[in-house]
Every structure is written in C-alpha cells, then in structure tokens.
Amino acid sequence: RIIAVGTTTVRTLESGRHNGEKVLAQQGTTDLFIYPPYHFRLVDVLLTNFHLPRSTLLMLVSAFAGREFLLCAYEEAIRERYRFYSYGDCMLIL
C-alpha cells in the first residue's frame, strides 16, 4: 500500500515516473490538477485535513474518496465540531 500524508504528497507521487510499483527519483515541478473522475495510479490511502469549501484541495479529496462519501464525512465533522483547514483535524481515507 502507498499511504500519502497530505495532498501535496498525492500530487508528487501521482506526477512521478513509475517503474511498476516503484517511484523513480527525479527533480522538477508538476502542474497536475486532480479532480473527479481522476484515476489514481499509485496512492491507495490518504491522510489529509478537512479542507475549506470550494477549494482545489477539496476537489482532490473528492476525486480520491468520492463525492457522496466526502459529503457524509463533512456532515459528521461539522456535527462533531471538528476543526477545519491546516491546523484542524484530519481524516484517514482507506
């Protein structure tokens, strides 16, 4: 399993060159914009914060977890008074 800690890690891993299941070392930048219905090639699990509405980060997580699942998770987070954004609570999406 490939566990990404944060959305930046997801973009880095998904942008990289792969040889089977191995990520090859490289240097550079990425302009990868992940949004539904993106097909993830490498990342299996995501640990990420609860992101702000209408953000590109929320789009990435929606592509990973699915919109309906994410809406339910956010409803629960609001009901339980979780903290959002960078210094808030996080979720592990399996």
PDB file of C-alpha atoms in Angstrom:
ATOM      1  CA  ARG A   1       0.000   0.000   0.000  1.00  0.00           C
ATOM      2  CA  ILE A   2       1.066   3.554  -0.720  1.00  0.00           C
ATOM      3  CA  ILE A   3      -0.051   5.947   2.027  1.00  0.00           C
ATOM      4  CA  ALA A   4       0.094   9.639   1.160  1.00  0.00           C
ATOM      5  CA  VAL A   5       0.296  12.095   4.046  1.00  0.00           C
ATOM      6  CA  GLY A   6      -1.235  15.248   2.618  1.00  0.00           C
ATOM      7  CA  THR A   7      -2.453  16.409  -0.766  1.00  0.00           C
ATOM      8  CA  THR A   8       0.980  17.674  -1.825  1.00  0.00           C
ATOM      9  CA  THR A   9       2.333  14.155  -1.376  1.00  0.00           C
ATOM     10  CA  VAL A  10      -0.519  12.806  -3.521  1.00  0.00           C
ATOM     11  CA  ARG A  11       0.303  15.209  -6.347  1.00  0.00           C
ATOM     12  CA  THR A  12       4.020  14.421  -6.072  1.00  0.00           C
ATOM     13  CA  LEU A  13       3.529  10.660  -6.197  1.00  0.00           C
ATOM     14  CA  GLU A  14       0.898  10.765  -8.937  1.00  0.00           C
ATOM     15  CA  SER A  15       3.086  13.090 -11.049  1.00  0.00           C
ATOM     16  CA  GLY A  16       6.194  10.961 -10.783  1.00  0.00           C
ATOM     17  CA  ARG A  17       7.622   8.479 -13.210  1.00  0.00           C
ATOM     18  CA  HIS A  18       6.920   4.881 -12.212  1.00  0.00           C
ATOM     19  CA  ASN A  19       8.537   1.568 -12.970  1.00  0.00           C
ATOM     20  CA  GLY A  20       5.898  -0.934 -11.938  1.00  0.00           C
ATOM     21  CA  GLU A  21       5.177  -0.078  -8.307  1.00  0.00           C
ATOM     22  CA  LYS A  22       8.461   1.804  -7.804  1.00  0.00           C
ATOM     23  CA  VAL A  23       8.635   5.587  -7.945  1.00  0.00           C
ATOM     24  CA  LEU A  24      11.754   6.696  -9.783  1.00  0.00           C
ATOM     25  CA  ALA A  25      13.873   9.516  -8.362  1.00  0.00           C
ATOM     26  CA  GLN A  26      13.574  12.745 -10.299  1.00  0.00           C
ATOM     27  CA  GLN A  27      13.651  16.509  -9.966  1.00  0.00           C
ATOM     28  CA  GLY A  28      11.150  19.032 -11.240  1.00  0.00           C
ATOM     29  CA  THR A  29       7.733  20.565 -10.788  1.00  0.00           C
ATOM     30  CA  THR A  30       4.193  19.464 -11.535  1.00  0.00           C
ATOM     31  CA  ASP A  31       1.096  21.147 -12.848  1.00  0.00           C
ATOM     32  CA  LEU A  32      -1.094  18.129 -12.103  1.00  0.00           C
ATOM     33  CA  PHE A  33      -4.613  19.239 -11.142  1.00  0.00           C
ATOM     34  CA  ILE A  34      -6.533  16.332  -9.604  1.00  0.00           C
ATOM     35  CA  TYR A  35     -10.321  16.445  -9.705  1.00  0.00           C
ATOM     36  CA  PRO A  36     -13.095  13.872 -10.282  1.00  0.00           C
ATOM     37  CA  PRO A  37     -13.025  11.484 -12.111  1.00  0.00           C
ATOM     38  CA  TYR A  38      -9.220  11.209 -11.800  1.00  0.00           C
ATOM     39  CA  HIS A  39      -7.913   7.610 -11.739  1.00  0.00           C
ATOM     40  CA  PHE A  40      -5.200   7.233  -9.089  1.00  0.00           C
ATOM     41  CA  ARG A  41      -2.244   5.210 -10.319  1.00  0.00           C
ATOM     42  CA  LEU A  42      -0.221   4.844  -7.129  1.00  0.00           C
ATOM     43  CA  VAL A  43      -1.781   6.225  -3.942  1.00  0.00           C
ATOM     44  CA  ASP A  44      -4.050   3.800  -2.032  1.00  0.00           C
ATOM     45  CA  VAL A  45      -4.576   5.615   1.283  1.00  0.00           C
ATOM     46  CA  LEU A  46      -4.775   9.329   2.100  1.00  0.00           C
ATOM     47  CA  LEU A  47      -4.270  11.141   5.413  1.00  0.00           C
ATOM     48  CA  THR A  48      -5.439  14.727   4.991  1.00  0.00           C
ATOM     49  CA  ASN A  49      -7.075  17.644   6.764  1.00  0.00           C
ATOM     50  CA  PHE A  50     -10.678  18.727   6.440  1.00  0.00           C
ATOM     51  CA  HIS A  51     -10.352  21.332   3.692  1.00  0.00           C
ATOM     52  CA  LEU A  52     -12.266  24.524   3.071  1.00  0.00           C
ATOM     53  CA  PRO A  53     -15.285  24.575   0.729  1.00  0.00           C
ATOM     54  CA  ARG A  54     -14.746  25.333  -2.964  1.00  0.00           C
ATOM     55  CA  SER A  55     -11.011  24.614  -2.734  1.00  0.00           C
ATOM     56  CA  THR A  56      -8.865  22.638  -5.155  1.00  0.00           C
ATOM     57  CA  LEU A  57      -7.767  20.507  -2.197  1.00  0.00           C
ATOM     58  CA  LEU A  58     -11.370  19.502  -1.585  1.00  0.00           C
ATOM     59  CA  MET A  59     -11.646  18.544  -5.265  1.00  0.00           C
ATOM     60  CA  LEU A  60      -8.601  16.286  -4.939  1.00  0.00           C
ATOM     61  CA  VAL A  61     -10.029  14.562  -1.858  1.00  0.00           C
ATOM     62  CA  SER A  62     -13.387  14.205  -3.612  1.00  0.00           C
ATOM     63  CA  ALA A  63     -11.633  12.517  -6.532  1.00  0.00           C
ATOM     64  CA  PHE A  64      -9.977  10.129  -4.079  1.00  0.00           C
ATOM     65  CA  ALA A  65     -12.896   9.292  -1.771  1.00  0.00           C
ATOM     66  CA  GLY A  66     -15.951  10.026  -3.880  1.00  0.00           C
ATOM     67  CA  ARG A  67     -18.299  12.967  -3.514  1.00  0.00           C
ATOM     68  CA  GLU A  68     -21.070  11.239  -1.516  1.00  0.00           C
ATOM     69  CA  PHE A  69     -18.662   9.692   0.985  1.00  0.00           C
ATOM     70  CA  LEU A  70     -16.923  13.019   1.440  1.00  0.00           C
ATOM     71  CA  LEU A  71     -20.204  14.892   1.993  1.00  0.00           C
ATOM     72  CA  CYS A  72     -21.144  12.412   4.735  1.00  0.00           C
ATOM     73  CA  ALA A  73     -17.729  12.784   6.363  1.00  0.00           C
ATOM     74  CA  TYR A  74     -18.006  16.573   6.325  1.00  0.00           C
ATOM     75  CA  GLU A  75     -21.534  16.489   7.764  1.00  0.00           C
ATOM     76  CA  GLU A  76     -20.219  14.345  10.630  1.00  0.00           C
ATOM     77  CA  ALA A  77     -17.226  16.665  11.122  1.00  0.00           C
ATOM     78  CA  ILE A  78     -19.498  19.716  11.344  1.00  0.00           C
ATOM     79  CA  ARG A  79     -21.886  17.950  13.716  1.00  0.00           C
ATOM     80  CA  GLU A  80     -18.972  16.895  15.974  1.00  0.00           C
ATOM     81  CA  ARG A  81     -17.376  20.358  15.759  1.00  0.00           C
ATOM     82  CA  TYR A  82     -14.126  19.226  14.134  1.00  0.00           C
ATOM     83  CA  ARG A  83     -11.646  21.914  13.192  1.00  0.00           C
ATOM     84  CA  PHE A  84     -11.016  22.538   9.516  1.00  0.00           C
ATOM     85  CA  TYR A  85      -8.024  23.595   7.416  1.00  0.00           C
ATOM     86  CA  SER A  86      -4.295  23.486   8.138  1.00  0.00           C
ATOM     87  CA  TYR A  87      -4.281  23.277  11.933  1.00  0.00           C
ATOM     88  CA  GLY A  88      -7.511  21.348  12.245  1.00  0.00           C
ATOM     89  CA  ASP A  89      -8.480  17.725  12.459  1.00  0.00           C
ATOM     90  CA  CYS A  90      -7.619  15.193   9.798  1.00  0.00           C
ATOM     91  CA  MET A  91      -9.113  12.064   8.308  1.00  0.00           C
ATOM     92  CA  LEU A  92      -7.646   8.795   7.122  1.00  0.00           C
ATOM     93  CA  ILE A  93      -9.287   7.627   3.905  1.00  0.00           C
ATOM     94  CA  LEU A  94      -8.774   3.926   3.214  1.00  0.00           C
TER      95      LEU A  94
END
